[in-house]
Coordinates of N, CA and C in Angstrom, one line a residue:
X203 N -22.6 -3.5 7.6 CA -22.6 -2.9 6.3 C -23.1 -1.4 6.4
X204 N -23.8 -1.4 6.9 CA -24.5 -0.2 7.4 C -23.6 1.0 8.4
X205 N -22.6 0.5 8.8 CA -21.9 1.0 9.6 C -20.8 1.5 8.5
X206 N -20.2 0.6 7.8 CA -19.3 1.0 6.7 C -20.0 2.3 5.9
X207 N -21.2 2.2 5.1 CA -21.8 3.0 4.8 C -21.9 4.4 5.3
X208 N -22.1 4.7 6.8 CA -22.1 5.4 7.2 C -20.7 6.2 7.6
X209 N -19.5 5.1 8.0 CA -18.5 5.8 8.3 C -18.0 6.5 6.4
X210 N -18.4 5.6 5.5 CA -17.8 6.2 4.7 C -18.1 8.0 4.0
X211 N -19.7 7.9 4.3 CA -20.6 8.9 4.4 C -19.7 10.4 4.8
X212 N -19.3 9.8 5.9 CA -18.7 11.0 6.9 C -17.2 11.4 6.8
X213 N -16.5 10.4 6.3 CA -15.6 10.4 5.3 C -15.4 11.5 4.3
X214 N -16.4 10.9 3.5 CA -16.6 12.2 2.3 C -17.4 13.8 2.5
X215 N -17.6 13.7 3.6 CA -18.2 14.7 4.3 C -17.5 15.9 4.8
X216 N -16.2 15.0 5.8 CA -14.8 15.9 6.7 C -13.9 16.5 5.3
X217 N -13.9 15.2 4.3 CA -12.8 15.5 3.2 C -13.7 16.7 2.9
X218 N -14.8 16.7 2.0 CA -15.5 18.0 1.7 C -15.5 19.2 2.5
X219 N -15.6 18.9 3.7 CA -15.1 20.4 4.5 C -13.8 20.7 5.1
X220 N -12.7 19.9 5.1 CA -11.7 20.1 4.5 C -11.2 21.1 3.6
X221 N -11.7 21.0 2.3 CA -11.4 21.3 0.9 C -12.4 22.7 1.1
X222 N -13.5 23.1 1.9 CA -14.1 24.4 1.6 C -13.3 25.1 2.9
X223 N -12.8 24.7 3.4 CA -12.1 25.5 4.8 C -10.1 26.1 4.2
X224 N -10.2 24.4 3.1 CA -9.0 25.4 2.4 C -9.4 26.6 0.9
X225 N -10.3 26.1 0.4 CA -10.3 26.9 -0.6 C -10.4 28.3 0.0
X226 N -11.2 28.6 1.5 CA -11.5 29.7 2.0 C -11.1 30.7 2.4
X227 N -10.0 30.0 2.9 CA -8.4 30.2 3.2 C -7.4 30.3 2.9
X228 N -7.6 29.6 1.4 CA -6.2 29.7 0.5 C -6.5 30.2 -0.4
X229 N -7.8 30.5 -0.9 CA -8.5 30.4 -2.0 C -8.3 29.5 -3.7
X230 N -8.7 29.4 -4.3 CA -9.0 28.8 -5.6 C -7.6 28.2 -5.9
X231 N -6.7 27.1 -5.8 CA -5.8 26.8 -6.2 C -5.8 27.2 -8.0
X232 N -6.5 26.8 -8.6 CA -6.6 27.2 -10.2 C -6.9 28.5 -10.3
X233 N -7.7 29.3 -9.1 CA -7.9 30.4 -9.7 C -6.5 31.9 -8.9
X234 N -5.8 31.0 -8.3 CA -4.5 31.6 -7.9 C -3.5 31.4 -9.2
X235 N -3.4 30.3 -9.7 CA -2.2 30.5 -10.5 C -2.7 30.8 -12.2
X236 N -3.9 31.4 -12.1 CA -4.1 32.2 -13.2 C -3.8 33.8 -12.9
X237 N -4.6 33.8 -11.4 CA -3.9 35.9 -10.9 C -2.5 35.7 -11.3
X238 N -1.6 34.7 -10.9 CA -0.5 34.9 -11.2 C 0.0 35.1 -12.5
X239 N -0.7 34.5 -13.4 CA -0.2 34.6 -15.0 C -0.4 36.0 -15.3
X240 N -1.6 36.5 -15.0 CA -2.0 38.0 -15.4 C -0.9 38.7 -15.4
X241 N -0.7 38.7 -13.5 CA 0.3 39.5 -13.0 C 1.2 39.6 -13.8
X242 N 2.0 38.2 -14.0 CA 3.2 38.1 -14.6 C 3.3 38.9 -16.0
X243 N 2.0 38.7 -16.6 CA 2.2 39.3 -18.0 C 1.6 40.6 -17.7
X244 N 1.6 41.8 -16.7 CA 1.0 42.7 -16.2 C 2.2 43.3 -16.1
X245 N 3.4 42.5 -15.5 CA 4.2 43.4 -14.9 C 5.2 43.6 -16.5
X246 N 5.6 42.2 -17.3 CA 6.0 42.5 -18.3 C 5.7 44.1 -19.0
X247 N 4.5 43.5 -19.3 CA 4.1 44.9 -20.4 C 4.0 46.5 -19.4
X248 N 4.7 46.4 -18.2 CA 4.3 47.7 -17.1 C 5.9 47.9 -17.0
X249 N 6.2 47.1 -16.5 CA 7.8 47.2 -16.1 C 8.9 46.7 -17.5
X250 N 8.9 46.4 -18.2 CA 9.4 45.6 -19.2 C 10.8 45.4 -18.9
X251 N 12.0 46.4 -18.2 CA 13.0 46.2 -17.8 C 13.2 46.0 -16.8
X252 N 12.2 45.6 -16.0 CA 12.9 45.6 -14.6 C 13.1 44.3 -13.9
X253 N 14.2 44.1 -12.9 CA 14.5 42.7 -12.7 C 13.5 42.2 -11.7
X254 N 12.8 41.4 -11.2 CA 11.6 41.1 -10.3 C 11.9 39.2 -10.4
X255 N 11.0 39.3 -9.0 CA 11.0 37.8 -9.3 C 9.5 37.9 -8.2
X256 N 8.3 36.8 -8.8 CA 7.4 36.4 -7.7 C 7.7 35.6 -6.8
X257 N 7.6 36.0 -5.6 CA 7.8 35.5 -4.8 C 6.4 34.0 -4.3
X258 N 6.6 32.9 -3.5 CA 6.1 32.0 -3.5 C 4.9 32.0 -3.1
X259 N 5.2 32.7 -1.9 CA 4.2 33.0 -0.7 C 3.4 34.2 -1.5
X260 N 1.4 33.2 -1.2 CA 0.5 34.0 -1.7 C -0.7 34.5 -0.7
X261 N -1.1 35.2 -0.1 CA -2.3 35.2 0.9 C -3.3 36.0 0.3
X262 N -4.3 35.3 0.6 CA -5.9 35.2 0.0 C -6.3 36.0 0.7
X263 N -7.0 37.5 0.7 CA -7.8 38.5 1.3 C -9.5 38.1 1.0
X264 N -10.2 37.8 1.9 CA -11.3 37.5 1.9 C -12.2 38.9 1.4
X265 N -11.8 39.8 2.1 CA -13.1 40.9 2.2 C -12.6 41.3 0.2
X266 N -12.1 41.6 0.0 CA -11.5 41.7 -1.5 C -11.6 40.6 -2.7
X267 N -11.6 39.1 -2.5 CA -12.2 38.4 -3.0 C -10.5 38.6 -4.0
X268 N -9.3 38.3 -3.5 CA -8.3 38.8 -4.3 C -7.0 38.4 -3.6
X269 N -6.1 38.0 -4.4 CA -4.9 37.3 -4.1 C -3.3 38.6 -4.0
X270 N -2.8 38.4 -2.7 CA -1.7 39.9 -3.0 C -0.5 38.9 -2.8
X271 N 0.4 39.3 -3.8 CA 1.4 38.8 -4.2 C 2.6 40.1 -3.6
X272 N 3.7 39.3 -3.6 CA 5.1 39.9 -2.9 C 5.8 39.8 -4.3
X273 N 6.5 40.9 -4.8 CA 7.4 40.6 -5.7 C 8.4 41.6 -5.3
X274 N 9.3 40.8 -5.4 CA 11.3 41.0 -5.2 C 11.5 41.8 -6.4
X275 N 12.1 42.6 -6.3 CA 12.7 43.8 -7.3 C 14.0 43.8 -7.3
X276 N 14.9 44.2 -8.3 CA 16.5 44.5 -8.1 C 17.2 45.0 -8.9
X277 N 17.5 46.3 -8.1 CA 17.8 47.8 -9.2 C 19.2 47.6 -9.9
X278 N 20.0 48.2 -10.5 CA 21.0 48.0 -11.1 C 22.1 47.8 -10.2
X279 N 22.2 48.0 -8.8 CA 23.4 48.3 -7.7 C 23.2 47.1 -6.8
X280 N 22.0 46.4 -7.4 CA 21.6 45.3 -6.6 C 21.0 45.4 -5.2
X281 N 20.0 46.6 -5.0 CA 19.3 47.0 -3.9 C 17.9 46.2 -4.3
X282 N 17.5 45.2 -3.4 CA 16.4 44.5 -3.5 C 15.2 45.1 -2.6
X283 N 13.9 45.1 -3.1 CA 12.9 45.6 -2.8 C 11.6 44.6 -3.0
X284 N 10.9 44.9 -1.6 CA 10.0 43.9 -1.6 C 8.8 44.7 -2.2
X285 N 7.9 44.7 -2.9 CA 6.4 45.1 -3.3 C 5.4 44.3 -3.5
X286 N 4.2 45.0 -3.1 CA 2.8 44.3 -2.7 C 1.9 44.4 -4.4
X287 N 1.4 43.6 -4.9 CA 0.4 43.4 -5.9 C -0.7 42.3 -5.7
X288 N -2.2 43.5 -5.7 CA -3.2 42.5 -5.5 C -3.9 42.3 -6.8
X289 N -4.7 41.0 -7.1 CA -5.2 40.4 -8.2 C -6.6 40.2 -7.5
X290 N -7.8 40.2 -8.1 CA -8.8 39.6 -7.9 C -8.9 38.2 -8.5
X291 N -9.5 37.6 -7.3 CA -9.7 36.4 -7.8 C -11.1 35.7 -9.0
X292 N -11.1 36.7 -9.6 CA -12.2 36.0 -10.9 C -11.7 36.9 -12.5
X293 N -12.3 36.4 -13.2 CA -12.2 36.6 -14.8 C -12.1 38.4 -14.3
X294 N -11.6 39.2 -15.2 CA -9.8 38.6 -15.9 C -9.3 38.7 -14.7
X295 N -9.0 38.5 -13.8 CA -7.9 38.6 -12.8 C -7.0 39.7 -13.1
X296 N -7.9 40.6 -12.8 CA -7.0 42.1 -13.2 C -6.2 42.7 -11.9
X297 N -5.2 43.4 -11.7 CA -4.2 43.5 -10.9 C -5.0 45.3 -10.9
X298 N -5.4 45.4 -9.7 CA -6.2 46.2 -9.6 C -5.1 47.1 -7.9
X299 N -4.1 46.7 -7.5 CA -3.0 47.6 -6.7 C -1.8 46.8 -7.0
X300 N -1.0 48.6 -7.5 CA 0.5 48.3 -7.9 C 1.3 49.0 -6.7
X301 N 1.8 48.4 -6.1 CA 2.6 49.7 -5.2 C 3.8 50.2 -5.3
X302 N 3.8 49.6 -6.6 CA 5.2 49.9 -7.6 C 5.2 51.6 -7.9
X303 N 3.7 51.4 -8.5 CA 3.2 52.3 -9.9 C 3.3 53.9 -8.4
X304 N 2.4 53.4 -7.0 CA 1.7 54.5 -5.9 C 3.0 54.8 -5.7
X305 N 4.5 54.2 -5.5 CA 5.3 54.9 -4.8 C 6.5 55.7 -6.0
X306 N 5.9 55.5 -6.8 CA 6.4 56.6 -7.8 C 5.8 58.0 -7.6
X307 N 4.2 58.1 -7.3 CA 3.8 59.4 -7.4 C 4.6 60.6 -7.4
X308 N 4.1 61.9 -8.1 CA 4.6 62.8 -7.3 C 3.4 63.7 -7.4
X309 N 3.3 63.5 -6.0 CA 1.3 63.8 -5.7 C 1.3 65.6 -5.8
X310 N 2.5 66.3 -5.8 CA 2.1 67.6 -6.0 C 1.7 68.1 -7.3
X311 N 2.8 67.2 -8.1 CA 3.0 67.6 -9.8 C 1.2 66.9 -10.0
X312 N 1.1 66.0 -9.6 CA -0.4 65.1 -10.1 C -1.7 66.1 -10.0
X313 N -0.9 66.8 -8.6 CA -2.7 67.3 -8.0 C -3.1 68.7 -9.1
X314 N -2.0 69.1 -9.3 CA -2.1 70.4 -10.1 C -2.7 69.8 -12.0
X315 N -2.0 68.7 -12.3 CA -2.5 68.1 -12.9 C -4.1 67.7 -13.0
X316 N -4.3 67.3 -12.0 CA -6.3 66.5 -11.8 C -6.5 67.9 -12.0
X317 N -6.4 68.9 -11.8 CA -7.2 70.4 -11.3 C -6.8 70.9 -13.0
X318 N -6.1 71.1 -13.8 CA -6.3 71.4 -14.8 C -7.1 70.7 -15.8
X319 N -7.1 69.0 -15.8 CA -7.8 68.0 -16.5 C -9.5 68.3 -16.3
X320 N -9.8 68.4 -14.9 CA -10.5 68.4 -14.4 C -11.4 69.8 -15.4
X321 N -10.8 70.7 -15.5 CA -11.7 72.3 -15.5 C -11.5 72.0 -17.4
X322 N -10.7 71.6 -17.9 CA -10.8 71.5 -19.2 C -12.3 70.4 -19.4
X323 N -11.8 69.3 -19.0 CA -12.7 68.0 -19.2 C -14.1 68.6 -19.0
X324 N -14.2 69.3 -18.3 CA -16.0 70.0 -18.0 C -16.0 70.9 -19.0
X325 N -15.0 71.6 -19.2 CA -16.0 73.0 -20.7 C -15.9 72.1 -21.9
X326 N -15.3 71.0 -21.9 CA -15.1 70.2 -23.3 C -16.8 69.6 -22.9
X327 N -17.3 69.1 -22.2 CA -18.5 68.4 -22.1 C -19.9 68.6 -21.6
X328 N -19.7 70.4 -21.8 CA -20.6 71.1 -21.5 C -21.0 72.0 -22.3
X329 N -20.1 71.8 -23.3 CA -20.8 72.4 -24.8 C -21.8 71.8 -25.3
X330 N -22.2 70.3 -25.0 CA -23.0 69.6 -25.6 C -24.0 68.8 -24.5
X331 N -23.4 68.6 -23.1 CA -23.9 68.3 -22.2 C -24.1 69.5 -20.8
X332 N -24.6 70.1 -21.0 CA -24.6 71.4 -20.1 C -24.8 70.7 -18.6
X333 N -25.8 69.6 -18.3 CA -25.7 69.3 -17.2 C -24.7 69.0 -16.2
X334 N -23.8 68.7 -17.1 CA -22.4 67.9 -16.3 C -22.2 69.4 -15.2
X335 N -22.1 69.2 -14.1 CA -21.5 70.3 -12.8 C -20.6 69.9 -12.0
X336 N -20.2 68.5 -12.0 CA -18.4 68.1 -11.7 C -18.0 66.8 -12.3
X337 N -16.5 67.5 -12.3 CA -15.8 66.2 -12.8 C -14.2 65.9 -12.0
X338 N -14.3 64.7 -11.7 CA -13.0 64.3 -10.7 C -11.9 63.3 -12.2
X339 N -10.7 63.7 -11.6 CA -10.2 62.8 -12.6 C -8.8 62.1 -11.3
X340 N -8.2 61.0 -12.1 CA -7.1 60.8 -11.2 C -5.9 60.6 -12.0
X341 N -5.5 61.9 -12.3 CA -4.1 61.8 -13.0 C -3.2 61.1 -12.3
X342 N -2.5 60.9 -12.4 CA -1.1 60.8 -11.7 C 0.4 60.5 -12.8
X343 N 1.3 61.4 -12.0 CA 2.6 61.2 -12.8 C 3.6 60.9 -12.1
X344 N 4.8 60.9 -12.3 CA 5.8 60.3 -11.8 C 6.7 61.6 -11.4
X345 N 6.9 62.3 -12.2 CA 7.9 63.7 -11.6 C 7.3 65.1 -11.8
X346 N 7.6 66.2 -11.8 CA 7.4 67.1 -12.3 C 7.4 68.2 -13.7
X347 N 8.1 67.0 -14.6 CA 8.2 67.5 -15.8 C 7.1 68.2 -16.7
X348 N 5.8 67.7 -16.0 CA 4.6 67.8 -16.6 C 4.3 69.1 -15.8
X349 N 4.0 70.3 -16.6 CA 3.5 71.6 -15.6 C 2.0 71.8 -16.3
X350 N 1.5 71.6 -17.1 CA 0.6 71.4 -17.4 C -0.3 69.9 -18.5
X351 N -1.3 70.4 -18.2 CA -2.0 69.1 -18.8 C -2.5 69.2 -19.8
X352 N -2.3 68.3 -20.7 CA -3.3 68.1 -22.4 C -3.9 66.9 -22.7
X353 N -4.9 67.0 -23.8 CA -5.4 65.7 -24.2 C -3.9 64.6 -24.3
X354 N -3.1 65.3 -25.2 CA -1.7 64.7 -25.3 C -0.7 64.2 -24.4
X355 N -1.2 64.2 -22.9 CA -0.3 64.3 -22.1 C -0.4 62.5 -22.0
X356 N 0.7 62.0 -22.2 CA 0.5 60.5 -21.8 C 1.4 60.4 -20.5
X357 N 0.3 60.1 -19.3 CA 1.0 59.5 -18.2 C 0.9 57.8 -18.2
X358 N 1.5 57.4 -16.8 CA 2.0 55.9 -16.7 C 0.8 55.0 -16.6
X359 N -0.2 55.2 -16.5 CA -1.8 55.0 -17.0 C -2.8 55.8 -17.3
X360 N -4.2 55.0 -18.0 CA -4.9 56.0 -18.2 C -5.7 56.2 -16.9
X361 N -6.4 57.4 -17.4 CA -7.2 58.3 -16.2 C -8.8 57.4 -16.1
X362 N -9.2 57.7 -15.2 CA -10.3 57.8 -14.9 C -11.2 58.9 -14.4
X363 N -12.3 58.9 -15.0 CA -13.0 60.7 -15.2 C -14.7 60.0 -14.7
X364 N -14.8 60.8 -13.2 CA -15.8 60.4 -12.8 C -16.6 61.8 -13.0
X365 N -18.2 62.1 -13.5 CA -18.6 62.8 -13.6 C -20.1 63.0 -12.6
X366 N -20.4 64.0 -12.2 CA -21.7 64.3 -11.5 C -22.4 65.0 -12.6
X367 N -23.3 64.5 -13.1 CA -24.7 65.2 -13.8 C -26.0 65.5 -13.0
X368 N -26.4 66.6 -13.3 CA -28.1 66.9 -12.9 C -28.8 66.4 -13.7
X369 N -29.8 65.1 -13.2 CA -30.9 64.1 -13.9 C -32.0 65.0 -14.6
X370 N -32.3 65.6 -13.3 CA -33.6 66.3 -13.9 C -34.5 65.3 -14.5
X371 N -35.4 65.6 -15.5 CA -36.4 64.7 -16.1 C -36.2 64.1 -17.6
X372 N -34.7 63.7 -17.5 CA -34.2 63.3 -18.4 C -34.6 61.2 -18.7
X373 N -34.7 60.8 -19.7 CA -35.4 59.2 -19.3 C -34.2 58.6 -20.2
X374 N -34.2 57.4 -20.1 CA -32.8 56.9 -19.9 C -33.0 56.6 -21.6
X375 N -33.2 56.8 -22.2 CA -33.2 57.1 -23.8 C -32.4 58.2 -23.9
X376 N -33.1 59.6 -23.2 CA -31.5 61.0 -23.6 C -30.4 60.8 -22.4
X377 N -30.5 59.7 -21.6 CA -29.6 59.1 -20.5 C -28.2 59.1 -21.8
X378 N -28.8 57.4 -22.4 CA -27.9 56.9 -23.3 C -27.1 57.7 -24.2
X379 N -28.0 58.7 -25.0 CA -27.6 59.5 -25.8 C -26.7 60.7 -25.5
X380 N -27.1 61.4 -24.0 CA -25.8 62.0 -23.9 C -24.6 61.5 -23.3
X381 N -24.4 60.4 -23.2 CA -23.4 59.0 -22.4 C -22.3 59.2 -23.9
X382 N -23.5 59.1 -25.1 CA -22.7 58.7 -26.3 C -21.9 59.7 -26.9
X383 N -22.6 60.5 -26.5 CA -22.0 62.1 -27.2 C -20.6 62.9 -26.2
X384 N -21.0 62.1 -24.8 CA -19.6 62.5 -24.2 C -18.6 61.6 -24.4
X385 N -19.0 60.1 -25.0 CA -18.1 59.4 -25.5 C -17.0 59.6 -26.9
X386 N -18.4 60.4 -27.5 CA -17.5 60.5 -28.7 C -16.7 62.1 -28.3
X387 N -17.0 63.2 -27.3 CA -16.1 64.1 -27.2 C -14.7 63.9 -27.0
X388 N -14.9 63.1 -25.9 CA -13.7 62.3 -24.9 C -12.6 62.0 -26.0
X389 N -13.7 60.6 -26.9 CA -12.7 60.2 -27.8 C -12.1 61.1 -28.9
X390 N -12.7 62.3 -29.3 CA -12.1 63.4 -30.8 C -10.7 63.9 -30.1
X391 N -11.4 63.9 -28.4 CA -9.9 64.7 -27.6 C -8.8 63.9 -27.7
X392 N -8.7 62.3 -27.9 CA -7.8 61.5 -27.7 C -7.5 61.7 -26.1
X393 N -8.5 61.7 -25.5 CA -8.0 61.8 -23.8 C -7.6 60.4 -23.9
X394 N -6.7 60.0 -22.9 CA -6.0 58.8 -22.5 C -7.0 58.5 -21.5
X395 N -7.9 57.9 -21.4 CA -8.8 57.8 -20.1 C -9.5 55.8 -20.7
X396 N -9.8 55.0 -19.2 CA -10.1 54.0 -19.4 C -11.1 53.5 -19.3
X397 N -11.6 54.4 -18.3 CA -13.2 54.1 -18.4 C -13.9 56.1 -17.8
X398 N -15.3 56.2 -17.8 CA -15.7 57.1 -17.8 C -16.9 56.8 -16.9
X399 N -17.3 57.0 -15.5 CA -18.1 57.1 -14.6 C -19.1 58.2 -14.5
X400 N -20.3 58.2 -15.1 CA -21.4 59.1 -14.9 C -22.2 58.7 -13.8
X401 N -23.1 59.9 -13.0 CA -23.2 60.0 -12.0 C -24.5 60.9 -12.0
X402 N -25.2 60.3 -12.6 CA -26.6 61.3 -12.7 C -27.5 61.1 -11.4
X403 N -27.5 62.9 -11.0 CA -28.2 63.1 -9.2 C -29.5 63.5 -9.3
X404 N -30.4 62.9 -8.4 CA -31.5 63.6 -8.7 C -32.0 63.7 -7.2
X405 N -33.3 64.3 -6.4 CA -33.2 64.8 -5.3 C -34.4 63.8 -5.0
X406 N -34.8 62.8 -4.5 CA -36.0 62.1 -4.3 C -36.8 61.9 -3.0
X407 N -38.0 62.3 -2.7 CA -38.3 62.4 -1.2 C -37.0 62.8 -0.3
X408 N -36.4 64.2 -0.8 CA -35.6 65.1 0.3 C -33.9 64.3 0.0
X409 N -34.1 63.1 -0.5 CA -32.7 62.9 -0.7 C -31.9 62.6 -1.9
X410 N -30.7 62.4 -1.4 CA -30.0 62.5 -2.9 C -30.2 61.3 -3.6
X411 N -30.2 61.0 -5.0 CA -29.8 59.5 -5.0 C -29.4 59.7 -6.4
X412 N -28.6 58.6 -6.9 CA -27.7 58.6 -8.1 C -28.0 57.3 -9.0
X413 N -27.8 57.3 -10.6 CA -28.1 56.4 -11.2 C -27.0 56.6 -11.9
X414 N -26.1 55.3 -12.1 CA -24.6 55.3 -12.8 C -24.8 54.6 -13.8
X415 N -23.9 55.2 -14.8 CA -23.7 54.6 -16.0 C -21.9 54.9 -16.3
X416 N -21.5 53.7 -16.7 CA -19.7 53.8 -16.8 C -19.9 52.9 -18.5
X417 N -18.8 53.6 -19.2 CA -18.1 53.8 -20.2 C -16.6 53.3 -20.9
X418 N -16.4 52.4 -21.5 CA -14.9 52.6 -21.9 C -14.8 53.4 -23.0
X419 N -13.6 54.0 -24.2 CA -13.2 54.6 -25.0 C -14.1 54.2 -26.0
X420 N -14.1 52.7 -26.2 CA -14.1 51.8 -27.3 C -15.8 50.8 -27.7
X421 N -16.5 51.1 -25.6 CA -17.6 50.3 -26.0 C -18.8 51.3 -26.8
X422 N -19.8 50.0 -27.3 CA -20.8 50.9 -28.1 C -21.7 50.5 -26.7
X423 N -22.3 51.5 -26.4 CA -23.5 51.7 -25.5 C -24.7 51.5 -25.9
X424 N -25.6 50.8 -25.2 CA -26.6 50.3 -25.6 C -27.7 51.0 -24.6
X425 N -29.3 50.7 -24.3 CA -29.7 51.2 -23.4 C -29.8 50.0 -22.3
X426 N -29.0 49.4 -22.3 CA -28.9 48.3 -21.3 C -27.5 48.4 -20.4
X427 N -27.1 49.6 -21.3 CA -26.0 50.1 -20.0 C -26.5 50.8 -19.0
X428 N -27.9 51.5 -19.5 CA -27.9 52.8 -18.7 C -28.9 52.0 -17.3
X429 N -28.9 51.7 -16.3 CA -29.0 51.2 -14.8 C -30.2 51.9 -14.8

């Protein structure tokens, strides 16, 4: 009896590490074919005309914690194309590389782009926040139609506008408050941007160190954003 007991023990033991050697490896069977629904409705509302099909085959990237998908493309002359889309594997399962969207770039028209967004974006938020002393953005466009940049310029996503501030002996009370006030500049401009990365530096025993605080258009900030 005791032997049964035991073999059955071990039983449920190999099956259990079984199942963590595949989840490891394959990752989340449920939480794969939810990346896929995202995607799917990712690529709809991104691509809306374009012919694609997902392909079957899924591999689990460990260090990423994220599922990349192969999707089949097929242009009007019937030239088929394979492309890579990765998903993270947790809530929302946001599709976080298109290499649809990267091999469209046209990284010259873009760069000249970042460098105008860039020098505007800082006198717009230095009327009110003088600390701000850089700002990175990452435009990108598809051709060169675009010779210059405006709040109005709608590219194929929104931007992201990471900023460097000097802390100085500012306490995370006028942290918040100038977070809010570059929130509301951002938003009067109607910049197209999706989130907003602050980057307040301060110099501590000889070195640098940084306290972040990130933003969308739309959230209300609290002082429980500010880190």
């Amino acid at each position: 009896m005791k032997k049964k007991i035991l073999y059955s023990l071990l039983a449920v033991s190999l099956i259990g590490l079984v199942l963590v050697i595949y989840i490891q490896a394959g990752g989340n069977p449920i939480n794969k074919n939810k990346a896929k629904e995202n995607l799917t409705a990712y690529l709809k509302e991104t691509y809306p005309d374009m012919d694609y099909e997902i392909k079957r085959s899924v591999k689990y990237v460990s260090i990423d914690d994220s599922y990349r998908f192969r999707v089949l493309t097929k242009d009007p002359l019937g030239v088929e194309t394979i492309y890579l889309f990765d998903v993270y594997n947790y809530k929302p399962f946001k599709v976080f590389n298109d290499t649809i969207h990267k091999s469209r770039i046209d990284k010259d028209s873009s760069k000249k782009l970042n460098a105008q967004a860039e020098q505007y974006i800082k006198t717009l938020l230095q009327k009110k926040v003088p600390e701000v002393n850089q700002v990175d953005t990452d435009v990108e466009v598809y051709n060169n139609d675009a010779t210059k940049w405006t709040p109005q310029l709608k590219t194929p996503k929104p931007i992201l506008i990471m900023l460097e501030i000097d802390k100085g002996n500012v306490t995370k009370e006028q942290m918040l408050q100038q977070c809010k006030t570059m929130q509301e500049l951002l938003n009067n401009e109607s910049i197209d941007y999706y989130m907003t990365e602050a980057g307040y530096r301060s110099i501590v025993n000889g070195e640098e160190n940084y306290e972040y605080v990130s933003f969308t258009p739309k959230q209300k900030l609290t002082i429980s954003d500010i880190n």
